[in-house]
């Protein structure tokens, strides 16, 4: 009985993931990724952006009340906004809606090693990621490009849509079990467990896509995409004891570095063009941590 239920659950979830993978590849210069997931259409992007704007405003107001919101004249805020100003024009090609977004960039005082870009272009960095990792401008651009890519590719709406689909799949499995005389609670537990692992995989795929799109954006804006390799080496040193990749929403650092290196031949010409220099004459990228070898 358990094996039958598991087969039904796996079949339902594979059908869901297959629908997402059936989207065609977008042809373009630079990196190539598939079309945005159909699941994002299950929820309204405009509504999600409105909710994100309200949540972002509340977060900034709370940070201000706690004296944690950096003022506009803070050197790090000026730095972040200058980098964003260079990245955003090269972001718009990825999502027509982004041309209407009211972009914002703010810095919150916190030891968290974190940054995000909410739907609608609401960007926040925490001082922890800047100070703990001692990010160079190129590395900040890689982080920011990655976070912007999440918003551009509407990963928030996609995840919400996939969650809705997964919940419907579990309900259908429970109904199927009941009709067949099986325990619907057992069916729901089995289906829910498989759905949870499946959603982790979906999240890791989104992270990988954001890495790749972020590299493209950063390179076009004149930031060295090889900084992504050094960034994740720094991140790995700062995140010892992280859960195994298959139980994490983020790919392992070594896998991210391998993926970044795989796409360097696509983005390095964009970087060379942005800098107005010959690709063959570009020196290796050297971060500010001397324990990290130059990236060629």
Short mmCIF file of C-alpha atoms in Angstrom, two decimals:
data_model
loop_
_atom_site.label_atom_id
_atom_site.label_comp_id
_atom_site.label_asym_id
_atom_site.label_seq_id
_atom_site.Cartn_x
_atom_site.Cartn_y
_atom_site.Cartn_z
CA UNK A 1 0.00 0.00 0.00
CA UNK A 2 2.75 2.45 0.96
CA UNK A 3 4.62 1.76 -2.29
CA UNK A 4 1.49 2.45 -4.35
CA UNK A 5 0.91 5.75 -2.56
CA UNK A 6 4.54 6.77 -3.03
CA UNK A 7 4.37 6.01 -6.76
CA UNK A 8 1.23 8.12 -7.13
CA UNK A 9 2.81 10.97 -5.16
CA UNK A 10 6.01 10.88 -7.19
CA UNK A 11 4.04 10.76 -10.44
CA UNK A 12 2.02 13.83 -9.46
CA UNK A 13 5.08 15.83 -8.43
CA UNK A 14 7.07 14.84 -11.50
CA UNK A 15 4.20 16.08 -13.65
CA UNK A 16 4.36 19.40 -11.82
CA UNK A 17 8.12 19.76 -12.29
CA UNK A 18 7.89 18.59 -15.91
CA UNK A 19 5.46 21.40 -16.66
CA UNK A 20 8.01 23.91 -15.42
CA UNK A 21 10.84 22.34 -17.43
CA UNK A 22 8.79 22.31 -20.61
CA UNK A 23 9.36 26.01 -21.11
CA UNK A 24 11.66 26.80 -24.07
CA UNK A 25 15.14 28.27 -23.85
CA UNK A 26 15.43 31.99 -24.44
CA UNK A 27 17.96 32.82 -27.15
CA UNK A 28 20.12 35.79 -26.27
CA UNK A 29 23.71 36.93 -25.96
CA UNK A 30 25.38 36.36 -22.63
CA UNK A 31 23.85 33.66 -20.45
CA UNK A 32 20.92 31.56 -21.59
CA UNK A 33 18.21 30.40 -19.23
CA UNK A 34 14.75 28.97 -19.78
CA UNK A 35 11.56 30.98 -19.95
CA UNK A 36 10.13 32.08 -16.63
CA UNK A 37 8.11 29.39 -14.88
CA UNK A 38 4.43 29.09 -15.72
CA UNK A 39 3.75 28.68 -11.99
CA UNK A 40 4.28 32.40 -11.42
CA UNK A 41 0.99 32.98 -13.25
CA UNK A 42 -0.90 31.20 -10.49
CA UNK A 43 -0.57 34.36 -8.38
CA UNK A 44 -0.79 37.96 -9.52
CA UNK A 45 2.66 39.56 -9.89
CA UNK A 46 1.18 43.01 -9.31
CA UNK A 47 -0.45 41.93 -6.06
CA UNK A 48 2.76 40.31 -4.88
CA UNK A 49 4.72 43.47 -5.63
CA UNK A 50 2.21 45.53 -3.67
CA UNK A 51 2.50 43.22 -0.68
CA UNK A 52 6.29 43.32 -0.94
CA UNK A 53 6.28 47.13 -0.98
CA UNK A 54 4.22 47.22 2.22
CA UNK A 55 6.42 44.63 3.92
CA UNK A 56 9.57 46.47 2.85
CA UNK A 57 8.22 49.76 4.20
CA UNK A 58 7.36 48.13 7.52
CA UNK A 59 10.83 46.58 7.74
CA UNK A 60 12.51 49.92 7.07
CA UNK A 61 10.29 51.70 9.59
CA UNK A 62 11.06 49.09 12.22
CA UNK A 63 14.79 49.37 11.48
CA UNK A 64 14.55 53.15 11.80
CA UNK A 65 12.80 52.87 15.17
CA UNK A 66 15.64 50.64 16.33
CA UNK A 67 18.25 53.08 14.99
CA UNK A 68 19.40 50.33 12.62
CA UNK A 69 18.50 52.00 9.31
CA UNK A 70 21.57 53.65 7.81
CA UNK A 71 21.00 57.28 6.72
CA UNK A 72 21.18 58.33 3.08
CA UNK A 73 24.61 59.95 3.57
CA UNK A 74 26.16 56.81 5.06
CA UNK A 75 29.24 55.88 2.94
CA UNK A 76 28.07 52.28 2.59
CA UNK A 77 24.58 53.39 1.52
CA UNK A 78 26.11 55.69 -1.08
CA UNK A 79 28.27 52.81 -2.25
CA UNK A 80 25.35 50.37 -2.52
CA UNK A 81 23.17 52.87 -4.37
CA UNK A 82 25.98 53.71 -6.80
CA UNK A 83 26.42 50.01 -7.62
CA UNK A 84 22.66 49.57 -7.99
CA UNK A 85 22.51 52.54 -10.36
CA UNK A 86 24.96 50.73 -12.64
CA UNK A 87 23.22 47.35 -12.43
CA UNK A 88 19.58 48.35 -12.85
CA UNK A 89 19.77 49.55 -16.50
CA UNK A 90 21.11 46.11 -17.47
CA UNK A 91 18.43 44.36 -15.43
CA UNK A 92 15.44 45.71 -17.33
CA UNK A 93 15.93 43.43 -20.34
CA UNK A 94 15.03 40.45 -18.16
CA UNK A 95 11.56 41.62 -17.19
CA UNK A 96 9.39 44.24 -18.89
CA UNK A 97 7.57 44.98 -15.63
CA UNK A 98 10.82 46.09 -14.00
CA UNK A 99 10.83 49.29 -16.08
CA UNK A 100 7.94 50.50 -13.92
CA UNK A 101 9.35 49.43 -10.58
CA UNK A 102 10.15 52.04 -7.94
CA UNK A 103 13.59 50.75 -7.03
CA UNK A 104 14.91 51.31 -3.51
CA UNK A 105 18.22 50.42 -1.83
CA UNK A 106 18.72 50.51 1.92
CA UNK A 107 21.19 49.25 4.51
CA UNK A 108 20.20 47.73 7.87
CA UNK A 109 22.57 47.42 10.80
CA UNK A 110 22.64 43.72 11.68
CA UNK A 111 25.19 40.93 12.03
CA UNK A 112 23.18 38.84 9.57
CA UNK A 113 25.11 37.80 6.46
CA UNK A 114 22.21 38.56 4.21
CA UNK A 115 20.79 40.72 1.41
CA UNK A 116 17.62 40.55 -0.65
CA UNK A 117 15.60 42.16 -3.41
CA UNK A 118 11.85 41.87 -3.00
CA UNK A 119 9.37 41.84 -5.90
CA UNK A 120 9.17 45.35 -7.30
CA UNK A 121 12.87 46.16 -6.84
CA UNK A 122 13.05 46.68 -3.07
CA UNK A 123 16.69 46.00 -2.15
CA UNK A 124 18.12 45.65 1.35
CA UNK A 125 21.63 44.78 2.53
CA UNK A 126 22.66 43.98 6.09
CA UNK A 127 25.90 45.37 7.45
CA UNK A 128 26.89 41.83 8.42
CA UNK A 129 27.42 40.72 4.83
CA UNK A 130 29.54 43.77 4.03
CA UNK A 131 31.63 43.66 7.20
CA UNK A 132 31.98 39.92 7.80
CA UNK A 133 32.91 39.10 4.21
CA UNK A 134 34.69 42.40 3.53
CA UNK A 135 33.10 42.55 0.10
CA UNK A 136 34.78 44.40 -2.75
CA UNK A 137 32.61 46.43 -5.13
CA UNK A 138 32.72 43.56 -7.63
CA UNK A 139 31.55 41.12 -4.97
CA UNK A 140 28.78 43.46 -3.83
CA UNK A 141 27.65 43.64 -7.47
CA UNK A 142 27.54 39.84 -7.67
CA UNK A 143 25.42 39.63 -4.52
CA UNK A 144 23.15 42.46 -5.66
CA UNK A 145 22.84 41.07 -9.17
CA UNK A 146 21.86 37.70 -7.74
CA UNK A 147 19.17 39.23 -5.51
CA UNK A 148 17.85 41.44 -8.30
CA UNK A 149 17.65 38.36 -10.54
CA UNK A 150 15.29 36.68 -8.04
CA UNK A 151 12.89 39.61 -8.42
CA UNK A 152 13.30 39.84 -12.20
CA UNK A 153 12.63 36.14 -12.69
CA UNK A 154 9.63 36.40 -10.31
CA UNK A 155 10.85 33.55 -8.14
CA UNK A 156 8.61 34.68 -5.29
CA UNK A 157 5.49 34.31 -7.43
CA UNK A 158 6.87 31.06 -8.84
CA UNK A 159 7.38 29.55 -5.38
CA UNK A 160 3.91 30.64 -4.29
CA UNK A 161 2.43 29.02 -7.40
CA UNK A 162 4.37 25.79 -6.89
CA UNK A 163 3.26 25.65 -3.27
CA UNK A 164 -0.36 25.98 -4.39
CA UNK A 165 0.14 23.21 -6.96
CA UNK A 166 1.86 20.96 -4.43
CA UNK A 167 -0.93 21.45 -1.89
CA UNK A 168 -3.51 20.59 -4.53
CA UNK A 169 -1.48 17.49 -5.40
CA UNK A 170 -1.46 16.35 -1.77
CA UNK A 171 -5.22 16.90 -1.50
CA UNK A 172 -5.76 14.90 -4.70
CA UNK A 173 -3.57 12.11 -3.32
CA UNK A 174 -5.61 11.99 -0.11
CA UNK A 175 -8.82 11.79 -2.15
CA UNK A 176 -7.35 9.02 -4.32
CA UNK A 177 -6.32 7.07 -1.21
CA UNK A 178 -9.79 7.44 0.31
CA UNK A 179 -11.48 6.19 -2.88
CA UNK A 180 -9.11 3.19 -3.00
CA UNK A 181 -9.72 2.35 0.64
CA UNK A 182 -6.31 3.52 1.89
CA UNK A 183 -5.63 5.75 4.87
CA UNK A 184 -5.85 9.35 3.56
CA UNK A 185 -3.76 10.61 6.49
CA UNK A 186 -0.92 8.30 5.51
CA UNK A 187 -1.26 9.40 1.90
CA UNK A 188 -1.13 13.04 2.94
CA UNK A 189 1.97 12.45 5.07
CA UNK A 190 3.78 10.63 2.25
CA UNK A 191 2.76 13.19 -0.37
CA UNK A 192 3.61 16.11 1.91
CA UNK A 193 7.09 14.74 2.60
CA UNK A 194 7.83 14.25 -1.09
CA UNK A 195 6.43 17.70 -1.89
CA UNK A 196 8.67 19.28 0.75
CA UNK A 197 11.81 17.73 -0.71
CA UNK A 198 10.62 18.68 -4.19
CA UNK A 199 10.13 22.29 -3.16
CA UNK A 200 13.67 22.39 -1.76
CA UNK A 201 14.90 21.32 -5.19
CA UNK A 202 12.78 24.03 -6.82
CA UNK A 203 14.36 26.60 -4.50
CA UNK A 204 17.90 25.42 -5.33
CA UNK A 205 17.09 25.71 -9.03
CA UNK A 206 15.95 29.29 -8.45
CA UNK A 207 19.19 30.06 -6.62
CA UNK A 208 21.25 28.68 -9.50
CA UNK A 209 19.25 30.67 -12.04
CA UNK A 210 19.69 33.84 -9.97
CA UNK A 211 23.45 33.22 -9.83
CA UNK A 212 23.65 32.93 -13.61
CA UNK A 213 21.40 35.90 -14.43
CA UNK A 214 23.16 37.98 -11.77
CA UNK A 215 26.53 37.27 -13.40
CA UNK A 216 25.19 38.54 -16.72
CA UNK A 217 23.85 41.75 -15.17
CA UNK A 218 27.04 42.45 -13.21
CA UNK A 219 29.30 41.79 -16.21
CA UNK A 220 27.34 44.16 -18.47
CA UNK A 221 27.60 46.85 -15.79
CA UNK A 222 31.39 46.51 -15.74
CA UNK A 223 31.85 44.33 -12.65
CA UNK A 224 34.15 41.32 -12.84
CA UNK A 225 31.99 38.16 -12.84
CA UNK A 226 34.95 36.13 -11.55
CA UNK A 227 34.31 37.90 -8.24
CA UNK A 228 31.52 35.34 -7.81
CA UNK A 229 34.12 32.61 -7.31
CA UNK A 230 35.89 34.57 -4.57
CA UNK A 231 32.54 35.55 -3.03
CA UNK A 232 31.46 31.95 -2.54
CA UNK A 233 34.84 30.97 -1.23
CA UNK A 234 34.38 33.68 1.40
CA UNK A 235 30.82 32.52 2.02
CA UNK A 236 31.93 28.93 2.50
CA UNK A 237 34.49 30.00 5.09
CA UNK A 238 31.76 31.91 6.94
CA UNK A 239 29.10 29.14 6.85
CA UNK A 240 30.74 26.03 8.25
CA UNK A 241 28.25 23.47 9.52
CA UNK A 242 25.60 24.28 6.89
CA UNK A 243 23.07 21.48 6.18
CA UNK A 244 23.73 19.04 3.32
CA UNK A 245 22.77 20.36 -0.10
CA UNK A 246 19.80 18.04 -0.59
CA UNK A 247 18.20 19.42 2.58
CA UNK A 248 18.97 23.05 1.84
CA UNK A 249 17.26 25.67 -0.28
CA UNK A 250 20.70 26.82 -1.45
CA UNK A 251 23.17 24.82 -3.53
CA UNK A 252 26.47 23.92 -1.89
CA UNK A 253 29.16 26.57 -2.30
CA UNK A 254 31.38 24.24 -4.34
CA UNK A 255 28.51 23.60 -6.75
CA UNK A 256 27.83 27.32 -7.10
CA UNK A 257 31.48 28.01 -7.84
CA UNK A 258 31.51 25.26 -10.48
CA UNK A 259 28.36 26.72 -12.09
CA UNK A 260 29.84 30.23 -12.09
CA UNK A 261 33.03 28.97 -13.73
CA UNK A 262 30.95 27.15 -16.34
CA UNK A 263 29.32 30.42 -17.37
CA UNK A 264 32.43 32.62 -17.34
CA UNK A 265 33.04 32.09 -21.10
CA UNK A 266 29.59 33.63 -21.69
CA UNK A 267 29.94 36.64 -19.39
CA UNK A 268 33.63 37.57 -19.56
CA UNK A 269 33.21 39.03 -23.10
CA UNK A 270 30.39 41.21 -21.69
CA UNK A 271 32.72 42.43 -18.94
CA UNK A 272 35.54 43.12 -21.40
CA UNK A 273 33.14 45.09 -23.62
CA UNK A 274 31.87 47.10 -20.64
CA UNK A 275 35.44 47.98 -19.64
CA UNK A 276 36.49 48.68 -23.22
CA UNK A 277 39.45 46.31 -23.07
CA UNK A 278 40.61 43.22 -24.92
CA UNK A 279 39.43 40.01 -23.29
CA UNK A 280 42.86 38.40 -23.50
CA UNK A 281 44.50 41.28 -21.64
CA UNK A 282 42.31 41.06 -18.52
CA UNK A 283 44.33 40.24 -15.41
CA UNK A 284 43.21 37.64 -12.88
CA UNK A 285 40.66 38.75 -10.29
CA UNK A 286 42.28 39.20 -6.86
CA UNK A 287 39.99 39.73 -3.90
CA UNK A 288 41.05 41.48 -0.69
CA UNK A 289 41.51 38.20 1.17
CA UNK A 290 45.02 37.03 0.37
CA UNK A 291 44.18 33.46 1.40
CA UNK A 292 42.03 33.22 -1.72
CA UNK A 293 43.98 32.56 -4.89
CA UNK A 294 43.57 34.88 -7.91
CA UNK A 295 40.69 33.82 -10.13
CA UNK A 296 41.51 33.46 -13.80
#
